[in-house]
mmCIF file of C-alpha atoms in Angstrom:
data_model
loop_
_atom_site.group_PDB
_atom_site.id
_atom_site.type_symbol
_atom_site.label_atom_id
_atom_site.label_comp_id
_atom_site.label_asym_id
_atom_site.label_seq_id
_atom_site.Cartn_x
_atom_site.Cartn_y
_atom_site.Cartn_z
ATOM 1 C CA UNK A 9 92.344 -16.213 68.440
ATOM 2 C CA UNK A 10 93.438 -14.804 65.070
ATOM 3 C CA UNK A 11 96.881 -16.412 65.425
ATOM 4 C CA UNK A 12 95.239 -19.741 66.196
ATOM 5 C CA UNK A 13 93.120 -19.580 63.022
ATOM 6 C CA UNK A 14 96.142 -18.638 60.925
ATOM 7 C CA UNK A 15 98.144 -21.533 62.384
ATOM 8 C CA UNK A 16 95.255 -23.943 61.793
ATOM 9 C CA UNK A 17 94.890 -22.791 58.176
ATOM 10 C CA UNK A 18 98.620 -23.278 57.535
ATOM 11 C CA UNK A 19 98.480 -26.718 59.118
ATOM 12 C CA UNK A 20 95.524 -27.708 56.929
ATOM 13 C CA UNK A 21 97.312 -26.481 53.797
ATOM 14 C CA UNK A 22 100.359 -28.615 54.648
ATOM 15 C CA UNK A 23 98.136 -31.666 55.234
ATOM 16 C CA UNK A 24 96.324 -31.166 51.913
ATOM 17 C CA UNK A 25 99.648 -30.807 50.067
ATOM 18 C CA UNK A 26 101.051 -33.915 51.778
ATOM 19 C CA UNK A 27 98.074 -36.079 50.861
ATOM 20 C CA UNK A 28 97.950 -34.602 47.359
ATOM 21 C CA UNK A 29 101.558 -35.616 46.746
ATOM 22 C CA UNK A 30 100.909 -39.094 48.174
ATOM 23 C CA UNK A 31 97.867 -39.508 45.938
ATOM 24 C CA UNK A 32 99.871 -38.417 42.881
ATOM 25 C CA UNK A 33 102.702 -40.851 43.678
ATOM 26 C CA UNK A 34 100.351 -43.806 44.130
ATOM 27 C CA UNK A 35 97.629 -43.133 41.575
ATOM 28 C CA UNK A 36 99.009 -45.324 38.762
ATOM 29 C CA UNK A 37 100.514 -48.121 40.836
ATOM 30 C CA UNK A 38 99.216 -51.435 39.633
ATOM 31 C CA UNK A 39 97.161 -53.864 41.681
ATOM 32 C CA UNK A 40 96.087 -57.461 41.166
ATOM 33 C CA UNK A 41 98.522 -59.963 39.698
ATOM 34 C CA UNK A 42 102.106 -58.703 39.776
ATOM 35 C CA UNK A 43 103.540 -58.157 36.289
ATOM 36 C CA UNK A 44 106.225 -60.703 35.679
ATOM 37 C CA UNK A 45 109.675 -59.813 34.472
ATOM 38 C CA UNK A 46 112.774 -61.713 33.501
ATOM 39 C CA UNK A 47 115.880 -59.622 33.986
ATOM 40 C CA UNK A 48 119.513 -60.113 34.908
ATOM 41 C CA UNK A 49 120.689 -59.119 38.359
ATOM 42 C CA UNK A 50 123.889 -57.132 38.771
ATOM 43 C CA UNK A 51 125.552 -60.527 39.412
ATOM 44 C CA UNK A 52 124.296 -61.740 35.983
ATOM 45 C CA UNK A 53 121.844 -64.097 37.674
ATOM 46 C CA UNK A 54 118.548 -64.494 35.805
ATOM 47 C CA UNK A 55 115.703 -63.125 37.952
ATOM 48 C CA UNK A 56 112.179 -64.115 37.018
ATOM 49 C CA UNK A 57 109.383 -63.005 39.339
ATOM 50 C CA UNK A 58 107.276 -66.027 38.326
ATOM 51 C CA UNK A 59 109.905 -68.345 39.832
ATOM 52 C CA UNK A 60 109.153 -66.838 43.257
ATOM 53 C CA UNK A 61 105.534 -68.033 43.154
ATOM 54 C CA UNK A 62 104.799 -70.105 46.245
ATOM 55 C CA UNK A 63 106.641 -67.644 48.491
ATOM 56 C CA UNK A 64 105.795 -64.091 49.463
ATOM 57 C CA UNK A 65 108.228 -61.618 47.952
ATOM 58 C CA UNK A 66 108.899 -57.927 48.378
ATOM 59 C CA UNK A 67 109.490 -56.156 45.054
ATOM 60 C CA UNK A 68 111.236 -52.919 45.975
ATOM 61 C CA UNK A 69 112.107 -50.084 43.564
ATOM 62 C CA UNK A 70 114.893 -47.666 44.480
ATOM 63 C CA UNK A 71 117.577 -45.385 43.046
ATOM 64 C CA UNK A 72 121.151 -44.675 44.120
ATOM 65 C CA UNK A 73 120.588 -40.899 44.247
ATOM 66 C CA UNK A 74 117.520 -41.184 46.519
ATOM 67 C CA UNK A 75 118.215 -40.183 50.172
ATOM 68 C CA UNK A 76 115.078 -41.936 51.431
ATOM 69 C CA UNK A 77 116.164 -45.137 49.661
ATOM 70 C CA UNK A 78 119.537 -44.896 51.402
ATOM 71 C CA UNK A 79 117.862 -44.385 54.786
ATOM 72 C CA UNK A 80 115.752 -47.486 54.136
ATOM 73 C CA UNK A 81 118.714 -49.797 53.368
ATOM 74 C CA UNK A 82 119.085 -51.238 56.868
ATOM 75 C CA UNK A 83 115.338 -51.977 56.911
ATOM 76 C CA UNK A 84 115.682 -53.898 53.638
ATOM 77 C CA UNK A 85 118.728 -55.764 55.014
ATOM 78 C CA UNK A 86 116.813 -56.969 58.067
ATOM 79 C CA UNK A 87 113.693 -57.850 56.069
ATOM 80 C CA UNK A 88 115.907 -59.836 53.677
ATOM 81 C CA UNK A 89 116.789 -62.143 56.597
ATOM 82 C CA UNK A 90 113.138 -63.241 56.829
ATOM 83 C CA UNK A 91 111.587 -62.849 53.373
ATOM 84 C CA UNK A 92 112.611 -62.978 49.744
ATOM 85 C CA UNK A 93 113.298 -59.578 48.257
ATOM 86 C CA UNK A 94 113.933 -58.404 44.721
ATOM 87 C CA UNK A 95 115.181 -54.846 44.591
ATOM 88 C CA UNK A 96 114.938 -53.035 41.298
ATOM 89 C CA UNK A 97 117.292 -50.128 40.689
ATOM 90 C CA UNK A 98 115.477 -47.698 38.408
ATOM 91 C CA UNK A 99 116.073 -44.159 37.188
ATOM 92 C CA UNK A 100 119.866 -44.631 37.414
ATOM 93 C CA UNK A 101 122.822 -45.744 35.308
ATOM 94 C CA UNK A 102 124.066 -49.347 35.564
ATOM 95 C CA UNK A 103 127.686 -48.437 36.396
ATOM 96 C CA UNK A 104 126.509 -46.037 39.130
ATOM 97 C CA UNK A 105 124.303 -48.761 40.624
ATOM 98 C CA UNK A 106 127.142 -51.337 40.566
ATOM 99 C CA UNK A 107 129.470 -48.909 42.344
ATOM 100 C CA UNK A 108 126.782 -47.977 44.861
ATOM 101 C CA UNK A 109 126.017 -51.637 45.651
ATOM 102 C CA UNK A 110 129.732 -52.387 46.076
ATOM 103 C CA UNK A 111 130.449 -49.288 48.194
ATOM 104 C CA UNK A 112 127.471 -49.940 50.488
ATOM 105 C CA UNK A 113 127.787 -53.749 50.819
ATOM 106 C CA UNK A 114 124.182 -54.381 49.834
ATOM 107 C CA UNK A 115 123.405 -58.065 50.385
ATOM 108 C CA UNK A 116 120.150 -58.457 48.502
ATOM 109 C CA UNK A 117 119.233 -59.222 44.903
ATOM 110 C CA UNK A 118 119.571 -56.097 42.757
ATOM 111 C CA UNK A 119 118.072 -55.969 39.275
ATOM 112 C CA UNK A 120 119.064 -53.077 37.024
ATOM 113 C CA UNK A 121 115.969 -51.715 35.293
ATOM 114 C CA UNK A 122 117.375 -50.706 31.918
ATOM 115 C CA UNK A 123 115.157 -48.040 30.379
ATOM 116 C CA UNK A 124 112.892 -48.190 33.456
ATOM 117 C CA UNK A 125 110.771 -50.817 31.701
ATOM 118 C CA UNK A 126 109.873 -52.683 34.890
ATOM 119 C CA UNK A 127 109.088 -49.422 36.693
ATOM 120 C CA UNK A 128 106.711 -48.499 33.863
ATOM 121 C CA UNK A 129 104.961 -51.887 34.132
ATOM 122 C CA UNK A 130 104.371 -51.218 37.822
ATOM 123 C CA UNK A 131 103.319 -47.581 37.338
ATOM 124 C CA UNK A 132 106.204 -46.148 39.376
ATOM 125 C CA UNK A 133 106.456 -42.351 39.543
ATOM 126 C CA UNK A 134 108.594 -42.046 42.672
ATOM 127 C CA UNK A 135 111.056 -44.122 44.666
ATOM 128 C CA UNK A 136 111.259 -45.867 47.009
ATOM 129 C CA UNK A 137 108.212 -47.926 46.087
ATOM 130 C CA UNK A 138 107.406 -51.345 47.495
ATOM 131 C CA UNK A 139 105.035 -54.042 46.302
ATOM 132 C CA UNK A 140 104.111 -56.804 48.722
ATOM 133 C CA UNK A 141 103.415 -59.853 46.566
ATOM 134 C CA UNK A 142 101.828 -62.906 48.184
ATOM 135 C CA UNK A 143 102.659 -66.542 47.463
ATOM 136 C CA UNK A 144 100.036 -66.598 44.676
ATOM 137 C CA UNK A 145 101.749 -63.745 42.823
ATOM 138 C CA UNK A 146 99.129 -61.121 43.761
ATOM 139 C CA UNK A 147 100.033 -57.624 44.871
ATOM 140 C CA UNK A 148 98.453 -57.280 48.296
ATOM 141 C CA UNK A 149 99.832 -53.902 49.332
ATOM 142 C CA UNK A 150 101.835 -51.045 47.858
ATOM 143 C CA UNK A 151 103.800 -48.318 49.566
ATOM 144 C CA UNK A 152 105.609 -45.279 48.204
ATOM 145 C CA UNK A 153 108.112 -43.632 50.512
ATOM 146 C CA UNK A 154 110.003 -44.666 53.621
ATOM 147 C CA UNK A 155 108.982 -47.896 55.341
ATOM 148 C CA UNK A 156 110.353 -49.124 58.664
ATOM 149 C CA UNK A 157 111.624 -52.643 59.280
ATOM 150 C CA UNK A 158 108.521 -53.387 61.335
ATOM 151 C CA UNK A 159 106.391 -52.003 58.508
ATOM 152 C CA UNK A 160 108.046 -54.311 55.966
ATOM 153 C CA UNK A 161 107.871 -57.381 58.210
ATOM 154 C CA UNK A 162 104.282 -56.778 59.321
ATOM 155 C CA UNK A 163 103.025 -56.299 55.772
ATOM 156 C CA UNK A 164 104.833 -59.379 54.523
ATOM 157 C CA UNK A 165 103.383 -61.437 57.385
ATOM 158 C CA UNK A 166 99.847 -60.039 57.190
ATOM 159 C CA UNK A 167 99.371 -60.026 53.444
ATOM 160 C CA UNK A 168 100.468 -63.547 52.606
#
């Protein structure tokens, strides 16, 4: 019985730590109308979030050094076949991001967030972070951490 109580206490401590970290990561994420930005993609294409109004869009923050972001790449690729996606590379250097995109054949729009200005607007503390923006430009759902393909597709479908 003593072992059971000790195991239960350890389990509860892990759960509290897990939810504490999740709360910390998400506490400053913005809600409501998505902050607009006008930035160049790595292909020197002008990307303006306001121009996506009328369509749901996934605004996804990531970094090249992030193992969870790398694990999520195939999920983003598949989601990109069905919905518009703007990925924002933050907390990294531009040349590193360009090399990473080239080496990994990423086929989605990548915006380099110079000085992490866009990440600050969105309240990002950790990557990956995703903002599901509906066709009216409103953030309907946010997620920090790994998201499956089904998770991306379901949220995009449900929250538009």
